[in-house]
């Protein structure tokens, strides 16, 4: 800035990726036209996941996840996009 050069900063807030509410995600899927059988599959896919932490050679106890999308899965990025891009309030036109 002292030399009149352009400076840019980009801040990303990825908090929403790890706190995706399953009920909102399932509602968005329904609004986008996912049928009831597929919705049940998605609900099953999102529930009862366990996670643990491995630090300095020790593995923590596993805990249940109650929100978020599975990391490292093929569907994870798609579900995240569906979650953050809320459908129109009146459904799809």
PDB file of C-alpha atoms in Angstrom:
ATOM      1  CA  UNK A   1       0.000   0.000   0.000  1.00  0.00           C
ATOM      2  CA  UNK A   2       2.915   2.317   0.689  1.00  0.00           C
ATOM      3  CA  UNK A   3       4.066   1.842  -2.917  1.00  0.00           C
ATOM      4  CA  UNK A   4       0.561   2.359  -4.350  1.00  0.00           C
ATOM      5  CA  UNK A   5       0.308  -1.335  -5.219  1.00  0.00           C
ATOM      6  CA  UNK A   6      -3.005  -3.122  -5.159  1.00  0.00           C
ATOM      7  CA  UNK A   7      -3.531  -5.392  -2.164  1.00  0.00           C
ATOM      8  CA  UNK A   8      -6.366  -7.860  -1.801  1.00  0.00           C
ATOM      9  CA  UNK A   9      -7.503 -10.065   1.031  1.00  0.00           C
ATOM     10  CA  UNK A  10      -9.981 -12.911   0.832  1.00  0.00           C
ATOM     11  CA  UNK A  11     -11.641 -14.285   3.944  1.00  0.00           C
ATOM     12  CA  UNK A  12     -13.580 -17.530   3.771  1.00  0.00           C
ATOM     13  CA  UNK A  13     -16.019 -18.649   6.424  1.00  0.00           C
ATOM     14  CA  UNK A  14     -16.341 -22.417   6.126  1.00  0.00           C
ATOM     15  CA  UNK A  15     -18.188 -22.775   9.422  1.00  0.00           C
ATOM     16  CA  UNK A  16     -21.443 -23.509   7.626  1.00  0.00           C
ATOM     17  CA  UNK A  17     -19.880 -26.564   5.956  1.00  0.00           C
ATOM     18  CA  UNK A  18     -19.375 -28.265   9.273  1.00  0.00           C
ATOM     19  CA  UNK A  19     -22.651 -27.258  10.902  1.00  0.00           C
ATOM     20  CA  UNK A  20     -25.140 -28.225   8.197  1.00  0.00           C
ATOM     21  CA  UNK A  21     -28.466 -28.873   9.915  1.00  0.00           C
ATOM     22  CA  UNK A  22     -29.812 -32.182   8.597  1.00  0.00           C
ATOM     23  CA  UNK A  23     -33.460 -31.108   8.791  1.00  0.00           C
ATOM     24  CA  UNK A  24     -32.794 -28.026   6.648  1.00  0.00           C
ATOM     25  CA  UNK A  25     -30.767 -30.072   4.176  1.00  0.00           C
ATOM     26  CA  UNK A  26     -33.527 -32.680   3.869  1.00  0.00           C
ATOM     27  CA  UNK A  27     -36.138 -29.942   3.394  1.00  0.00           C
ATOM     28  CA  UNK A  28     -34.031 -28.369   0.636  1.00  0.00           C
ATOM     29  CA  UNK A  29     -33.687 -31.757  -1.065  1.00  0.00           C
ATOM     30  CA  UNK A  30     -37.457 -32.157  -0.967  1.00  0.00           C
ATOM     31  CA  UNK A  31     -38.031 -28.698  -2.444  1.00  0.00           C
ATOM     32  CA  UNK A  32     -35.602 -29.547  -5.252  1.00  0.00           C
ATOM     33  CA  UNK A  33     -37.778 -32.560  -6.107  1.00  0.00           C
ATOM     34  CA  UNK A  34     -36.138 -35.517  -4.381  1.00  0.00           C
ATOM     35  CA  UNK A  35     -38.793 -38.218  -3.862  1.00  0.00           C
ATOM     36  CA  UNK A  36     -39.732 -39.649  -0.443  1.00  0.00           C
ATOM     37  CA  UNK A  37     -37.842 -42.927  -0.922  1.00  0.00           C
ATOM     38  CA  UNK A  38     -34.645 -41.071  -1.791  1.00  0.00           C
ATOM     39  CA  UNK A  39     -35.198 -38.651   1.105  1.00  0.00           C
ATOM     40  CA  UNK A  40     -35.300 -41.623   3.483  1.00  0.00           C
ATOM     41  CA  UNK A  41     -32.013 -42.841   2.005  1.00  0.00           C
ATOM     42  CA  UNK A  42     -30.415 -39.405   2.453  1.00  0.00           C
ATOM     43  CA  UNK A  43     -31.687 -39.267   6.032  1.00  0.00           C
ATOM     44  CA  UNK A  44     -30.157 -42.674   6.698  1.00  0.00           C
ATOM     45  CA  UNK A  45     -26.905 -41.561   5.038  1.00  0.00           C
ATOM     46  CA  UNK A  46     -26.665 -38.475   7.261  1.00  0.00           C
ATOM     47  CA  UNK A  47     -27.518 -40.052  10.621  1.00  0.00           C
ATOM     48  CA  UNK A  48     -25.515 -42.198  13.014  1.00  0.00           C
ATOM     49  CA  UNK A  49     -22.069 -41.184  11.811  1.00  0.00           C
ATOM     50  CA  UNK A  50     -19.280 -41.476  14.354  1.00  0.00           C
ATOM     51  CA  UNK A  51     -16.017 -39.572  14.521  1.00  0.00           C
ATOM     52  CA  UNK A  52     -12.914 -39.630  16.645  1.00  0.00           C
ATOM     53  CA  UNK A  53      -9.625 -37.783  16.899  1.00  0.00           C
ATOM     54  CA  UNK A  54      -6.168 -39.265  16.599  1.00  0.00           C
ATOM     55  CA  UNK A  55      -3.475 -37.197  18.382  1.00  0.00           C
ATOM     56  CA  UNK A  56       0.046 -38.197  19.412  1.00  0.00           C
ATOM     57  CA  UNK A  57      -0.645 -41.898  18.936  1.00  0.00           C
ATOM     58  CA  UNK A  58      -3.895 -41.912  20.912  1.00  0.00           C
ATOM     59  CA  UNK A  59      -7.389 -42.317  19.524  1.00  0.00           C
ATOM     60  CA  UNK A  60     -10.231 -40.594  21.353  1.00  0.00           C
ATOM     61  CA  UNK A  61     -13.583 -42.205  22.047  1.00  0.00           C
ATOM     62  CA  UNK A  62     -15.944 -41.995  19.105  1.00  0.00           C
ATOM     63  CA  UNK A  63     -18.784 -39.486  19.291  1.00  0.00           C
ATOM     64  CA  UNK A  64     -21.944 -39.217  17.215  1.00  0.00           C
ATOM     65  CA  UNK A  65     -22.274 -36.388  14.735  1.00  0.00           C
ATOM     66  CA  UNK A  66     -25.567 -34.500  14.786  1.00  0.00           C
ATOM     67  CA  UNK A  67     -24.907 -32.034  11.962  1.00  0.00           C
ATOM     68  CA  UNK A  68     -22.717 -31.501   8.923  1.00  0.00           C
ATOM     69  CA  UNK A  69     -22.135 -33.501   5.776  1.00  0.00           C
ATOM     70  CA  UNK A  70     -19.815 -36.516   5.617  1.00  0.00           C
ATOM     71  CA  UNK A  71     -16.300 -35.350   4.737  1.00  0.00           C
ATOM     72  CA  UNK A  72     -14.421 -37.185   2.024  1.00  0.00           C
ATOM     73  CA  UNK A  73     -17.530 -38.615   0.404  1.00  0.00           C
ATOM     74  CA  UNK A  74     -18.662 -38.200  -3.190  1.00  0.00           C
ATOM     75  CA  UNK A  75     -21.997 -36.734  -2.037  1.00  0.00           C
ATOM     76  CA  UNK A  76     -20.502 -34.372   0.569  1.00  0.00           C
ATOM     77  CA  UNK A  77     -19.779 -31.422  -1.781  1.00  0.00           C
ATOM     78  CA  UNK A  78     -23.172 -31.756  -3.506  1.00  0.00           C
ATOM     79  CA  UNK A  79     -25.044 -31.881  -0.197  1.00  0.00           C
ATOM     80  CA  UNK A  80     -23.077 -28.862   1.021  1.00  0.00           C
ATOM     81  CA  UNK A  81     -24.059 -26.868  -2.080  1.00  0.00           C
ATOM     82  CA  UNK A  82     -27.708 -27.846  -1.671  1.00  0.00           C
ATOM     83  CA  UNK A  83     -27.541 -26.796   1.981  1.00  0.00           C
ATOM     84  CA  UNK A  84     -25.988 -23.360   1.437  1.00  0.00           C
ATOM     85  CA  UNK A  85     -28.108 -22.512  -1.624  1.00  0.00           C
ATOM     86  CA  UNK A  86     -31.520 -22.234  -0.047  1.00  0.00           C
ATOM     87  CA  UNK A  87     -34.316 -22.839  -2.579  1.00  0.00           C
ATOM     88  CA  UNK A  88     -36.841 -20.069  -3.231  1.00  0.00           C
ATOM     89  CA  UNK A  89     -39.426 -19.674  -0.454  1.00  0.00           C
ATOM     90  CA  UNK A  90     -42.272 -20.578  -2.823  1.00  0.00           C
ATOM     91  CA  UNK A  91     -40.549 -23.665  -4.253  1.00  0.00           C
ATOM     92  CA  UNK A  92     -39.138 -24.004  -7.723  1.00  0.00           C
ATOM     93  CA  UNK A  93     -40.752 -22.170 -10.612  1.00  0.00           C
TER      94      UNK A  93
END
